[in-house]
Amino acid sequence: MAVLYTNNYPGPPWYQINGHWQTILPALRGPKVAFRRERLELDDGDFLDLDWLQNQGNRSLVILTHGLEGNSRRPYMRSAARFFHARGWDALAWNCRSCSGEMNRLFRFYHHGEIEDIHRVTSYAMQQKDYQEVVLIGYSMGGAMITKYLSVHSPDLPEVIRGGIAFSSPFDLEASVDALELPGNELYKTRFMKQLGEKFRIKDQRFPGKLDMEKLDKIETWKQFDEWFTAPILGVDSAQEFYDLASAKNFLATLERPVLAVSALNDPIITEACLPLEEAKNHPYLSLELTPDGGHVGFSLRRNKHSWMEERAWQEILKWRN
């Protein structure tokens, strides 16, 4: 497809003066949504919590995947669910393991390259109704997950799965880790580490001896975090092995469903090094759209209650229909 530098995003409210404000302020509030929660029990003894907006007559489904340490209650998830539901779609906002408000049962965890669970969720959702079209939308980590999923499973997917849309997503996870170390990004790095560290302490209580908790307070870089904690909890030998496993760009060669990736050039934690700039230039199914503004999973609009992400996703879906 192509790499497009575009001004389609009309820009944020005047007071969101830079990429940081365009990232932080949209995350502070969102619409109220009356989700119906369902617990999906898994064959390995764990569970996933699914949050639905459904109408009996709907035959289109959007599956929403959140970002790192996000959940179905994030403003961008609720906003998208409401937007699509108002247009006659069912919306499924699912929570990765440990993210629904209750710690998962097993030692294993979720990560950027986790595609087993989204495969279970997608397969289960399509068993509930005779859906005529299914679209996957992911935010930040979630966009990387759906892209890897569509790449790996393209040959086996039913035709009703039209494609995926990824907003502010890191296709190169090592480059994303490097971006968190840039000046000005301490807020995001500290927040992620604190939240994940608390979960690792719970894991240590339930599965003593599997993690070296003495190292938790010695962490200075995100790569140390991944080397000492992420890799062991995922059962891989090193942070580098994790980055190779989790980076969606390493799987794009087998992608056979359309994927639109949208990212802002002023995104503080997704730099151009994180994006598939070369891969998208000649890829028949991948399109990369870059906007001057928007921040990280921000893209606020000046007057509408929803965000530009919903409008852009809807525009792309209508194009696929034609």
PDB file of C-alpha atoms in Angstrom:
ATOM      1  CA  MET A   1       0.000   0.000   0.000  1.00  0.00           C
ATOM      2  CA  ALA A   2       1.763   3.219   1.072  1.00  0.00           C
ATOM      3  CA  VAL A   3       3.228   5.502   3.695  1.00  0.00           C
ATOM      4  CA  LEU A   4       1.049   8.617   3.802  1.00  0.00           C
ATOM      5  CA  TYR A   5       1.894  11.905   5.470  1.00  0.00           C
ATOM      6  CA  THR A   6      -1.503  13.504   5.861  1.00  0.00           C
ATOM      7  CA  ASN A   7      -3.353  16.410   7.428  1.00  0.00           C
ATOM      8  CA  ASN A   8      -6.628  14.494   7.600  1.00  0.00           C
ATOM      9  CA  TYR A   9      -6.668  14.900  11.366  1.00  0.00           C
ATOM     10  CA  PRO A  10      -8.054  18.435  11.854  1.00  0.00           C
ATOM     11  CA  GLY A  11      -6.112  18.976  15.055  1.00  0.00           C
ATOM     12  CA  PRO A  12      -6.758  18.987  18.792  1.00  0.00           C
ATOM     13  CA  PRO A  13      -8.425  21.622  20.979  1.00  0.00           C
ATOM     14  CA  TRP A  14      -6.316  24.772  21.310  1.00  0.00           C
ATOM     15  CA  TYR A  15      -5.213  24.021  24.870  1.00  0.00           C
ATOM     16  CA  GLN A  16      -3.584  20.705  23.902  1.00  0.00           C
ATOM     17  CA  ILE A  17      -0.417  22.502  22.920  1.00  0.00           C
ATOM     18  CA  ASN A  18       1.975  19.571  22.343  1.00  0.00           C
ATOM     19  CA  GLY A  19       2.247  15.812  22.083  1.00  0.00           C
ATOM     20  CA  HIS A  20       2.319  15.298  25.842  1.00  0.00           C
ATOM     21  CA  TRP A  21      -0.882  17.261  26.455  1.00  0.00           C
ATOM     22  CA  GLN A  22      -2.498  15.572  23.433  1.00  0.00           C
ATOM     23  CA  THR A  23      -1.647  12.239  25.096  1.00  0.00           C
ATOM     24  CA  ILE A  24      -2.509  12.936  28.724  1.00  0.00           C
ATOM     25  CA  LEU A  25      -5.686  15.031  28.578  1.00  0.00           C
ATOM     26  CA  PRO A  26      -7.774  12.665  26.380  1.00  0.00           C
ATOM     27  CA  ALA A  27      -7.005   9.860  28.842  1.00  0.00           C
ATOM     28  CA  LEU A  28      -8.602  11.661  31.787  1.00  0.00           C
ATOM     29  CA  ARG A  29     -12.260  11.285  30.890  1.00  0.00           C
ATOM     30  CA  GLY A  30     -14.539   9.382  28.577  1.00  0.00           C
ATOM     31  CA  PRO A  31     -18.202   8.522  27.984  1.00  0.00           C
ATOM     32  CA  LYS A  32     -20.242   6.272  30.221  1.00  0.00           C
ATOM     33  CA  VAL A  33     -20.936   2.919  28.599  1.00  0.00           C
ATOM     34  CA  ALA A  34     -23.207   0.170  29.946  1.00  0.00           C
ATOM     35  CA  PHE A  35     -21.072  -2.835  29.109  1.00  0.00           C
ATOM     36  CA  ARG A  36     -22.282  -6.359  29.797  1.00  0.00           C
ATOM     37  CA  ARG A  37     -19.413  -8.358  31.254  1.00  0.00           C
ATOM     38  CA  GLU A  38     -18.835 -11.988  30.420  1.00  0.00           C
ATOM     39  CA  ARG A  39     -16.069 -14.220  31.728  1.00  0.00           C
ATOM     40  CA  LEU A  40     -14.471 -16.506  29.163  1.00  0.00           C
ATOM     41  CA  GLU A  41     -12.928 -19.533  30.845  1.00  0.00           C
ATOM     42  CA  LEU A  42      -9.816 -20.795  29.054  1.00  0.00           C
ATOM     43  CA  ASP A  43      -8.569 -24.324  28.507  1.00  0.00           C
ATOM     44  CA  ASP A  44      -5.378 -23.622  30.467  1.00  0.00           C
ATOM     45  CA  GLY A  45      -7.345 -22.783  33.615  1.00  0.00           C
ATOM     46  CA  ASP A  46      -7.159 -19.017  33.265  1.00  0.00           C
ATOM     47  CA  PHE A  47      -9.843 -16.539  32.191  1.00  0.00           C
ATOM     48  CA  LEU A  48     -10.477 -13.437  30.119  1.00  0.00           C
ATOM     49  CA  ASP A  49     -13.116 -10.818  30.902  1.00  0.00           C
ATOM     50  CA  LEU A  50     -15.099  -9.568  27.913  1.00  0.00           C
ATOM     51  CA  ASP A  51     -17.206  -6.410  27.903  1.00  0.00           C
ATOM     52  CA  TRP A  52     -20.001  -6.237  25.330  1.00  0.00           C
ATOM     53  CA  LEU A  53     -22.331  -3.698  23.778  1.00  0.00           C
ATOM     54  CA  GLN A  54     -24.854  -5.694  21.725  1.00  0.00           C
ATOM     55  CA  ASN A  55     -28.195  -5.474  19.975  1.00  0.00           C
ATOM     56  CA  GLN A  56     -30.009  -8.541  18.769  1.00  0.00           C
ATOM     57  CA  GLY A  57     -30.207  -7.479  15.138  1.00  0.00           C
ATOM     58  CA  ASN A  58     -26.613  -6.348  14.666  1.00  0.00           C
ATOM     59  CA  ARG A  59     -24.543  -8.403  12.228  1.00  0.00           C
ATOM     60  CA  SER A  60     -21.317  -6.388  12.340  1.00  0.00           C
ATOM     61  CA  LEU A  61     -18.774  -6.636  15.146  1.00  0.00           C
ATOM     62  CA  VAL A  62     -15.818  -4.509  16.203  1.00  0.00           C
ATOM     63  CA  ILE A  63     -13.315  -6.117  18.586  1.00  0.00           C
ATOM     64  CA  LEU A  64     -11.326  -3.575  20.604  1.00  0.00           C
ATOM     65  CA  THR A  65      -7.905  -4.323  22.108  1.00  0.00           C
ATOM     66  CA  HIS A  66      -6.393  -1.980  24.691  1.00  0.00           C
ATOM     67  CA  GLY A  67      -2.836  -0.815  25.276  1.00  0.00           C
ATOM     68  CA  LEU A  68      -0.190  -1.696  27.874  1.00  0.00           C
ATOM     69  CA  GLU A  69      -1.776  -1.703  31.345  1.00  0.00           C
ATOM     70  CA  GLY A  70      -5.022  -0.520  29.805  1.00  0.00           C
ATOM     71  CA  ASN A  71      -8.429  -2.156  29.990  1.00  0.00           C
ATOM     72  CA  SER A  72     -11.940  -1.946  28.567  1.00  0.00           C
ATOM     73  CA  ARG A  73     -12.688   1.078  30.757  1.00  0.00           C
ATOM     74  CA  ARG A  74     -10.118   3.333  29.108  1.00  0.00           C
ATOM     75  CA  PRO A  75     -11.737   6.382  27.473  1.00  0.00           C
ATOM     76  CA  TYR A  76     -10.595   5.357  23.987  1.00  0.00           C
ATOM     77  CA  MET A  77     -12.181   1.914  24.420  1.00  0.00           C
ATOM     78  CA  ARG A  78     -15.495   3.257  25.726  1.00  0.00           C
ATOM     79  CA  SER A  79     -15.605   5.971  23.090  1.00  0.00           C
ATOM     80  CA  ALA A  80     -15.052   3.499  20.249  1.00  0.00           C
ATOM     81  CA  ALA A  81     -17.594   1.032  21.634  1.00  0.00           C
ATOM     82  CA  ARG A  82     -20.238   3.742  21.872  1.00  0.00           C
ATOM     83  CA  PHE A  83     -19.418   5.120  18.411  1.00  0.00           C
ATOM     84  CA  PHE A  84     -19.779   1.778  16.642  1.00  0.00           C
ATOM     85  CA  HIS A  85     -22.770   0.642  18.678  1.00  0.00           C
ATOM     86  CA  ALA A  86     -24.594   3.829  17.648  1.00  0.00           C
ATOM     87  CA  ARG A  87     -24.019   2.804  14.033  1.00  0.00           C
ATOM     88  CA  GLY A  88     -25.568  -0.622  14.343  1.00  0.00           C
ATOM     89  CA  TRP A  89     -22.510  -2.652  15.352  1.00  0.00           C
ATOM     90  CA  ASP A  90     -21.882  -4.935  18.289  1.00  0.00           C
ATOM     91  CA  ALA A  91     -18.756  -3.912  20.197  1.00  0.00           C
ATOM     92  CA  LEU A  92     -16.525  -6.246  22.187  1.00  0.00           C
ATOM     93  CA  ALA A  93     -13.916  -4.600  24.417  1.00  0.00           C
ATOM     94  CA  TRP A  94     -11.826  -7.384  25.897  1.00  0.00           C
ATOM     95  CA  ASN A  95      -9.330  -7.278  28.746  1.00  0.00           C
ATOM     96  CA  CYS A  96      -5.923  -8.922  28.594  1.00  0.00           C
ATOM     97  CA  ARG A  97      -5.015 -11.260  31.451  1.00  0.00           C
ATOM     98  CA  SER A  98      -4.687  -9.322  34.737  1.00  0.00           C
ATOM     99  CA  CYS A  99      -6.191  -6.129  33.257  1.00  0.00           C
ATOM    100  CA  SER A 100      -9.910  -6.462  34.037  1.00  0.00           C
ATOM    101  CA  GLY A 101      -9.604  -5.561  37.707  1.00  0.00           C
ATOM    102  CA  GLU A 102      -8.823  -9.090  38.884  1.00  0.00           C
ATOM    103  CA  MET A 103      -5.429 -10.771  38.662  1.00  0.00           C
ATOM    104  CA  ASN A 104      -5.314 -13.753  36.350  1.00  0.00           C
ATOM    105  CA  ARG A 105      -4.805 -17.182  37.878  1.00  0.00           C
ATOM    106  CA  LEU A 106      -1.672 -18.402  36.131  1.00  0.00           C
ATOM    107  CA  PHE A 107       1.932 -17.223  36.325  1.00  0.00           C
ATOM    108  CA  ARG A 108       1.884 -16.330  32.643  1.00  0.00           C
ATOM    109  CA  PHE A 109       1.160 -12.788  31.555  1.00  0.00           C
ATOM    110  CA  TYR A 110       0.069 -10.784  28.526  1.00  0.00           C
ATOM    111  CA  HIS A 111       2.489  -8.930  26.229  1.00  0.00           C
ATOM    112  CA  HIS A 112       2.768  -7.051  22.935  1.00  0.00           C
ATOM    113  CA  GLY A 113       3.176 -10.234  20.931  1.00  0.00           C
ATOM    114  CA  GLU A 114       0.459 -12.268  22.653  1.00  0.00           C
ATOM    115  CA  ILE A 115      -1.881 -13.592  19.972  1.00  0.00           C
ATOM    116  CA  GLU A 116      -3.239 -16.797  21.510  1.00  0.00           C
ATOM    117  CA  ASP A 117      -5.761 -14.927  23.630  1.00  0.00           C
ATOM    118  CA  ILE A 118      -7.001 -12.606  20.899  1.00  0.00           C
ATOM    119  CA  HIS A 119      -7.448 -15.693  18.730  1.00  0.00           C
ATOM    120  CA  ARG A 120      -9.594 -17.261  21.469  1.00  0.00           C
ATOM    121  CA  VAL A 121     -11.602 -14.061  21.869  1.00  0.00           C
ATOM    122  CA  THR A 122     -12.174 -13.616  18.140  1.00  0.00           C
ATOM    123  CA  SER A 123     -13.138 -17.257  17.626  1.00  0.00           C
ATOM    124  CA  TYR A 124     -15.507 -17.191  20.598  1.00  0.00           C
ATOM    125  CA  ALA A 125     -17.140 -13.934  19.491  1.00  0.00           C
ATOM    126  CA  MET A 126     -17.868 -15.286  16.028  1.00  0.00           C
ATOM    127  CA  GLN A 127     -19.579 -18.316  17.563  1.00  0.00           C
ATOM    128  CA  GLN A 128     -22.129 -16.048  19.246  1.00  0.00           C
ATOM    129  CA  LYS A 129     -23.728 -14.727  16.044  1.00  0.00           C
ATOM    130  CA  ASP A 130     -23.625 -15.125  12.310  1.00  0.00           C
ATOM    131  CA  TYR A 131     -21.642 -11.923  11.870  1.00  0.00           C
ATOM    132  CA  GLN A 132     -21.311 -10.610   8.333  1.00  0.00           C
ATOM    133  CA  GLU A 133     -18.235  -8.495   9.055  1.00  0.00           C
ATOM    134  CA  VAL A 134     -15.698  -8.335  11.872  1.00  0.00           C
ATOM    135  CA  VAL A 135     -13.074  -5.610  12.272  1.00  0.00           C
ATOM    136  CA  LEU A 136     -10.239  -5.562  14.804  1.00  0.00           C
ATOM    137  CA  ILE A 137      -9.125  -2.224  16.247  1.00  0.00           C
ATOM    138  CA  GLY A 138      -6.139  -1.947  18.566  1.00  0.00           C
ATOM    139  CA  TYR A 139      -4.595   0.895  20.498  1.00  0.00           C
ATOM    140  CA  SER A 140      -0.852   1.138  21.191  1.00  0.00           C
ATOM    141  CA  MET A 141       0.099  -2.387  22.310  1.00  0.00           C
ATOM    142  CA  GLY A 142      -3.293  -3.605  21.127  1.00  0.00           C
ATOM    143  CA  GLY A 143      -2.562  -2.472  17.575  1.00  0.00           C
ATOM    144  CA  ALA A 144       0.683  -4.430  17.570  1.00  0.00           C
ATOM    145  CA  MET A 145      -1.176  -7.490  18.834  1.00  0.00           C
ATOM    146  CA  ILE A 146      -3.887  -7.407  16.182  1.00  0.00           C
ATOM    147  CA  THR A 147      -1.334  -6.836  13.406  1.00  0.00           C
ATOM    148  CA  LYS A 148       0.747  -9.820  14.474  1.00  0.00           C
ATOM    149  CA  TYR A 149      -2.427 -11.877  14.862  1.00  0.00           C
ATOM    150  CA  LEU A 150      -3.675 -11.021  11.379  1.00  0.00           C
ATOM    151  CA  SER A 151      -0.198 -11.698   9.962  1.00  0.00           C
ATOM    152  CA  VAL A 152       0.237 -15.112  11.580  1.00  0.00           C
ATOM    153  CA  HIS A 153      -3.336 -16.323  11.103  1.00  0.00           C
ATOM    154  CA  SER A 154      -4.171 -14.737   7.727  1.00  0.00           C
ATOM    155  CA  PRO A 155      -4.426 -18.055   5.848  1.00  0.00           C
ATOM    156  CA  ASP A 156      -6.818 -19.513   8.427  1.00  0.00           C
ATOM    157  CA  LEU A 157      -9.114 -16.577   9.092  1.00  0.00           C
ATOM    158  CA  PRO A 158     -12.727 -16.585   7.892  1.00  0.00           C
ATOM    159  CA  GLU A 159     -13.565 -14.046   5.211  1.00  0.00           C
ATOM    160  CA  VAL A 160     -15.834 -12.080   7.539  1.00  0.00           C
ATOM    161  CA  ILE A 161     -12.727 -10.735   9.315  1.00  0.00           C
ATOM    162  CA  ARG A 162     -12.182  -7.722   7.073  1.00  0.00           C
ATOM    163  CA  GLY A 163      -8.950  -6.402   8.571  1.00  0.00           C
ATOM    164  CA  GLY A 164      -7.429  -4.358  11.362  1.00  0.00           C
ATOM    165  CA  ILE A 165      -6.791  -0.754  12.350  1.00  0.00           C
ATOM    166  CA  ALA A 166      -3.925   0.127  14.698  1.00  0.00           C
ATOM    167  CA  PHE A 167      -3.580   3.491  16.413  1.00  0.00           C
ATOM    168  CA  SER A 168      -0.278   4.693  17.920  1.00  0.00           C
ATOM    169  CA  SER A 169       1.191   1.207  17.809  1.00  0.00           C
ATOM    170  CA  PRO A 170       4.827   0.091  18.213  1.00  0.00           C
ATOM    171  CA  PHE A 171       5.735  -2.292  15.404  1.00  0.00           C
ATOM    172  CA  ASP A 172       9.337  -2.474  16.658  1.00  0.00           C
ATOM    173  CA  LEU A 173       9.220  -3.134  20.377  1.00  0.00           C
ATOM    174  CA  GLU A 174      12.922  -2.559  21.056  1.00  0.00           C
ATOM    175  CA  ALA A 175      12.691   0.876  19.447  1.00  0.00           C
ATOM    176  CA  SER A 176       9.626   1.559  21.600  1.00  0.00           C
ATOM    177  CA  VAL A 177      11.591   0.675  24.721  1.00  0.00           C
ATOM    178  CA  ASP A 178      14.330   3.068  23.614  1.00  0.00           C
ATOM    179  CA  ALA A 179      11.712   5.792  23.149  1.00  0.00           C
ATOM    180  CA  LEU A 180      10.600   5.451  26.774  1.00  0.00           C
ATOM    181  CA  GLU A 181      14.139   6.406  27.815  1.00  0.00           C
ATOM    182  CA  LEU A 182      14.038   9.710  25.916  1.00  0.00           C
ATOM    183  CA  PRO A 183      14.044  12.983  27.882  1.00  0.00           C
ATOM    184  CA  GLY A 184      10.525  13.993  28.833  1.00  0.00           C
ATOM    185  CA  ASN A 185       9.138  10.455  28.929  1.00  0.00           C
ATOM    186  CA  GLU A 186       9.886   9.707  32.577  1.00  0.00           C
ATOM    187  CA  LEU A 187       6.197  10.107  33.454  1.00  0.00           C
ATOM    188  CA  TYR A 188       5.115   7.275  31.130  1.00  0.00           C
ATOM    189  CA  LYS A 189       8.031   5.021  32.046  1.00  0.00           C
ATOM    190  CA  THR A 190       7.472   5.457  35.788  1.00  0.00           C
ATOM    191  CA  ARG A 191       3.732   4.873  35.502  1.00  0.00           C
ATOM    192  CA  PHE A 192       4.099   1.668  33.513  1.00  0.00           C
ATOM    193  CA  MET A 193       6.831   0.325  35.787  1.00  0.00           C
ATOM    194  CA  LYS A 194       4.829   1.061  38.929  1.00  0.00           C
ATOM    195  CA  GLN A 195       1.707  -0.662  37.661  1.00  0.00           C
ATOM    196  CA  LEU A 196       3.544  -3.689  36.323  1.00  0.00           C
ATOM    197  CA  GLY A 197       5.753  -3.872  39.408  1.00  0.00           C
ATOM    198  CA  GLU A 198       2.682  -4.124  41.624  1.00  0.00           C
ATOM    199  CA  LYS A 199       1.428  -7.016  39.518  1.00  0.00           C
ATOM    200  CA  PHE A 200       4.798  -8.748  39.702  1.00  0.00           C
ATOM    201  CA  ARG A 201       4.663  -8.525  43.503  1.00  0.00           C
ATOM    202  CA  ILE A 202       1.309 -10.308  43.415  1.00  0.00           C
ATOM    203  CA  LYS A 203       2.771 -12.930  41.097  1.00  0.00           C
ATOM    204  CA  ASP A 204       5.663 -13.420  43.509  1.00  0.00           C
ATOM    205  CA  GLN A 205       3.255 -13.971  46.400  1.00  0.00           C
ATOM    206  CA  ARG A 206       1.319 -16.572  44.450  1.00  0.00           C
ATOM    207  CA  PHE A 207       4.307 -18.205  42.780  1.00  0.00           C
ATOM    208  CA  PRO A 208       7.230 -17.685  45.208  1.00  0.00           C
ATOM    209  CA  GLY A 209      10.753 -18.117  43.907  1.00  0.00           C
ATOM    210  CA  LYS A 210      10.012 -17.633  40.212  1.00  0.00           C
ATOM    211  CA  LEU A 211      10.997 -13.945  40.167  1.00  0.00           C
ATOM    212  CA  ASP A 212      14.025 -12.254  41.716  1.00  0.00           C
ATOM    213  CA  MET A 213      12.130  -9.506  43.512  1.00  0.00           C
ATOM    214  CA  GLU A 214      15.311  -7.994  44.984  1.00  0.00           C
ATOM    215  CA  LYS A 215      16.044  -6.571  41.533  1.00  0.00           C
ATOM    216  CA  LEU A 216      12.759  -4.655  41.309  1.00  0.00           C
ATOM    217  CA  ASP A 217      14.068  -1.655  43.208  1.00  0.00           C
ATOM    218  CA  LYS A 218      17.367  -1.683  41.289  1.00  0.00           C
ATOM    219  CA  ILE A 219      15.850  -1.086  37.873  1.00  0.00           C
ATOM    220  CA  GLU A 220      17.114   1.980  36.035  1.00  0.00           C
ATOM    221  CA  THR A 221      16.209   1.200  32.410  1.00  0.00           C
ATOM    222  CA  TRP A 222      13.258  -0.437  30.737  1.00  0.00           C
ATOM    223  CA  LYS A 223      15.530  -3.038  29.157  1.00  0.00           C
ATOM    224  CA  GLN A 224      16.572  -4.126  32.649  1.00  0.00           C
ATOM    225  CA  PHE A 225      12.892  -4.372  33.504  1.00  0.00           C
ATOM    226  CA  ASP A 226      12.316  -6.663  30.543  1.00  0.00           C
ATOM    227  CA  GLU A 227      15.495  -8.680  31.134  1.00  0.00           C
ATOM    228  CA  TRP A 228      14.851  -9.304  34.826  1.00  0.00           C
ATOM    229  CA  PHE A 229      11.064  -9.607  34.902  1.00  0.00           C
ATOM    230  CA  THR A 230       9.254  -9.639  31.555  1.00  0.00           C
ATOM    231  CA  ALA A 231      11.437 -12.352  30.026  1.00  0.00           C
ATOM    232  CA  PRO A 232      11.222 -14.756  33.012  1.00  0.00           C
ATOM    233  CA  ILE A 233       7.464 -14.357  33.398  1.00  0.00           C
ATOM    234  CA  LEU A 234       6.997 -15.054  29.680  1.00  0.00           C
ATOM    235  CA  GLY A 235       9.359 -18.022  29.730  1.00  0.00           C
ATOM    236  CA  VAL A 236      11.951 -16.639  27.298  1.00  0.00           C
ATOM    237  CA  ASP A 237      15.697 -16.349  27.862  1.00  0.00           C
ATOM    238  CA  SER A 238      16.266 -12.622  27.397  1.00  0.00           C
ATOM    239  CA  ALA A 239      14.756  -9.230  26.711  1.00  0.00           C
ATOM    240  CA  GLN A 240      16.066  -9.444  23.149  1.00  0.00           C
ATOM    241  CA  GLU A 241      14.250 -12.719  22.559  1.00  0.00           C
ATOM    242  CA  PHE A 242      11.095 -11.078  23.876  1.00  0.00           C
ATOM    243  CA  TYR A 243      11.503  -8.093  21.544  1.00  0.00           C
ATOM    244  CA  ASP A 244      11.966 -10.387  18.546  1.00  0.00           C
ATOM    245  CA  LEU A 245       8.934 -12.445  19.529  1.00  0.00           C
ATOM    246  CA  ALA A 246       6.690  -9.470  20.220  1.00  0.00           C
ATOM    247  CA  SER A 247       7.540  -7.050  17.387  1.00  0.00           C
ATOM    248  CA  ALA A 248       4.765  -7.079  14.805  1.00  0.00           C
ATOM    249  CA  LYS A 249       7.125  -5.949  12.033  1.00  0.00           C
ATOM    250  CA  ASN A 250       8.832  -9.370  12.150  1.00  0.00           C
ATOM    251  CA  PHE A 251       5.632 -11.063  10.973  1.00  0.00           C
ATOM    252  CA  LEU A 252       4.382  -8.698   8.272  1.00  0.00           C
ATOM    253  CA  ALA A 253       5.624 -10.890   5.430  1.00  0.00           C
ATOM    254  CA  THR A 254       2.612 -13.187   5.876  1.00  0.00           C
ATOM    255  CA  LEU A 255      -0.014 -10.467   6.340  1.00  0.00           C
ATOM    256  CA  GLU A 256      -2.894 -11.008   3.891  1.00  0.00           C
ATOM    257  CA  ARG A 257      -5.635  -8.847   5.414  1.00  0.00           C
ATOM    258  CA  PRO A 258      -5.689  -5.051   5.154  1.00  0.00           C
ATOM    259  CA  VAL A 259      -4.218  -3.201   8.120  1.00  0.00           C
ATOM    260  CA  LEU A 260      -4.259   0.564   8.520  1.00  0.00           C
ATOM    261  CA  ALA A 261      -1.712   1.881  11.023  1.00  0.00           C
ATOM    262  CA  VAL A 262      -2.167   5.490  12.146  1.00  0.00           C
ATOM    263  CA  SER A 263       0.405   7.350  14.215  1.00  0.00           C
ATOM    264  CA  ALA A 264       1.121  10.968  15.111  1.00  0.00           C
ATOM    265  CA  LEU A 265       4.534  12.437  14.427  1.00  0.00           C
ATOM    266  CA  ASN A 266       4.394  14.203  17.801  1.00  0.00           C
ATOM    267  CA  ASP A 267       3.674  10.971  19.692  1.00  0.00           C
ATOM    268  CA  PRO A 268       6.071  11.149  22.657  1.00  0.00           C
ATOM    269  CA  ILE A 269       6.544   7.381  23.038  1.00  0.00           C
ATOM    270  CA  ILE A 270       6.127   6.053  19.481  1.00  0.00           C
ATOM    271  CA  THR A 271       8.950   7.470  17.391  1.00  0.00           C
ATOM    272  CA  GLU A 272       9.422   6.870  13.664  1.00  0.00           C
ATOM    273  CA  ALA A 273      11.918   4.118  14.561  1.00  0.00           C
ATOM    274  CA  CYS A 274       8.992   2.182  16.068  1.00  0.00           C
ATOM    275  CA  LEU A 275       7.009   2.271  12.830  1.00  0.00           C
ATOM    276  CA  PRO A 276       7.077   0.045   9.711  1.00  0.00           C
ATOM    277  CA  LEU A 277       8.187   2.835   7.376  1.00  0.00           C
ATOM    278  CA  GLU A 278      10.072   0.615   4.941  1.00  0.00           C
ATOM    279  CA  GLU A 279       7.719  -2.339   5.197  1.00  0.00           C
ATOM    280  CA  ALA A 280       4.631  -0.272   4.363  1.00  0.00           C
ATOM    281  CA  LYS A 281       6.083   1.280   1.195  1.00  0.00           C
ATOM    282  CA  ASN A 282       5.493  -1.798  -0.943  1.00  0.00           C
ATOM    283  CA  HIS A 283       3.331  -4.031   1.232  1.00  0.00           C
ATOM    284  CA  PRO A 284       0.084  -5.025  -0.529  1.00  0.00           C
ATOM    285  CA  TYR A 285      -1.938  -5.050   2.702  1.00  0.00           C
ATOM    286  CA  LEU A 286      -0.288  -2.565   5.079  1.00  0.00           C
ATOM    287  CA  SER A 287      -0.913   1.184   4.963  1.00  0.00           C
ATOM    288  CA  LEU A 288       0.820   3.607   7.335  1.00  0.00           C
ATOM    289  CA  GLU A 289      -0.734   7.022   7.886  1.00  0.00           C
ATOM    290  CA  LEU A 290       1.235   9.714   9.734  1.00  0.00           C
ATOM    291  CA  THR A 291      -0.327  12.918  11.056  1.00  0.00           C
ATOM    292  CA  PRO A 292       1.490  15.989  12.426  1.00  0.00           C
ATOM    293  CA  ASP A 293      -0.507  16.014  15.673  1.00  0.00           C
ATOM    294  CA  GLY A 294      -2.488  13.642  17.835  1.00  0.00           C
ATOM    295  CA  GLY A 295      -0.155  12.513  20.594  1.00  0.00           C
ATOM    296  CA  HIS A 296      -0.275   8.911  21.782  1.00  0.00           C
ATOM    297  CA  VAL A 297      -3.785   7.433  21.465  1.00  0.00           C
ATOM    298  CA  GLY A 298      -5.139  10.972  21.707  1.00  0.00           C
ATOM    299  CA  PHE A 299      -6.499  12.514  18.516  1.00  0.00           C
ATOM    300  CA  SER A 300      -9.080  14.651  20.308  1.00  0.00           C
ATOM    301  CA  LEU A 301     -11.521  16.661  18.248  1.00  0.00           C
ATOM    302  CA  ARG A 302     -12.444  20.236  19.064  1.00  0.00           C
ATOM    303  CA  ARG A 303     -16.202  19.888  19.109  1.00  0.00           C
ATOM    304  CA  ASN A 304     -17.212  16.215  18.935  1.00  0.00           C
ATOM    305  CA  LYS A 305     -17.604  14.001  21.978  1.00  0.00           C
ATOM    306  CA  HIS A 306     -15.816  11.129  20.281  1.00  0.00           C
ATOM    307  CA  SER A 307     -12.262  11.199  18.958  1.00  0.00           C
ATOM    308  CA  TRP A 308     -10.909  11.343  15.430  1.00  0.00           C
ATOM    309  CA  MET A 309      -9.784   7.726  15.812  1.00  0.00           C
ATOM    310  CA  GLU A 310     -13.382   6.546  15.532  1.00  0.00           C
ATOM    311  CA  GLU A 311     -14.020   8.730  12.502  1.00  0.00           C
ATOM    312  CA  ARG A 312     -10.833   7.514  10.793  1.00  0.00           C
ATOM    313  CA  ALA A 313     -11.624   3.877  11.531  1.00  0.00           C
ATOM    314  CA  TRP A 314     -15.159   4.283  10.196  1.00  0.00           C
ATOM    315  CA  GLN A 315     -13.865   5.921   7.021  1.00  0.00           C
ATOM    316  CA  GLU A 316     -11.501   2.990   6.443  1.00  0.00           C
ATOM    317  CA  ILE A 317     -14.199   0.393   7.034  1.00  0.00           C
ATOM    318  CA  LEU A 318     -16.488   2.074   4.513  1.00  0.00           C
ATOM    319  CA  LYS A 319     -13.629   1.935   2.010  1.00  0.00           C
ATOM    320  CA  TRP A 320     -13.209  -1.811   2.622  1.00  0.00           C
ATOM    321  CA  ARG A 321     -16.904  -2.307   1.984  1.00  0.00           C
ATOM    322  CA  ASN A 322     -16.577  -0.754  -1.445  1.00  0.00           C
TER     323      ASN A 322
END
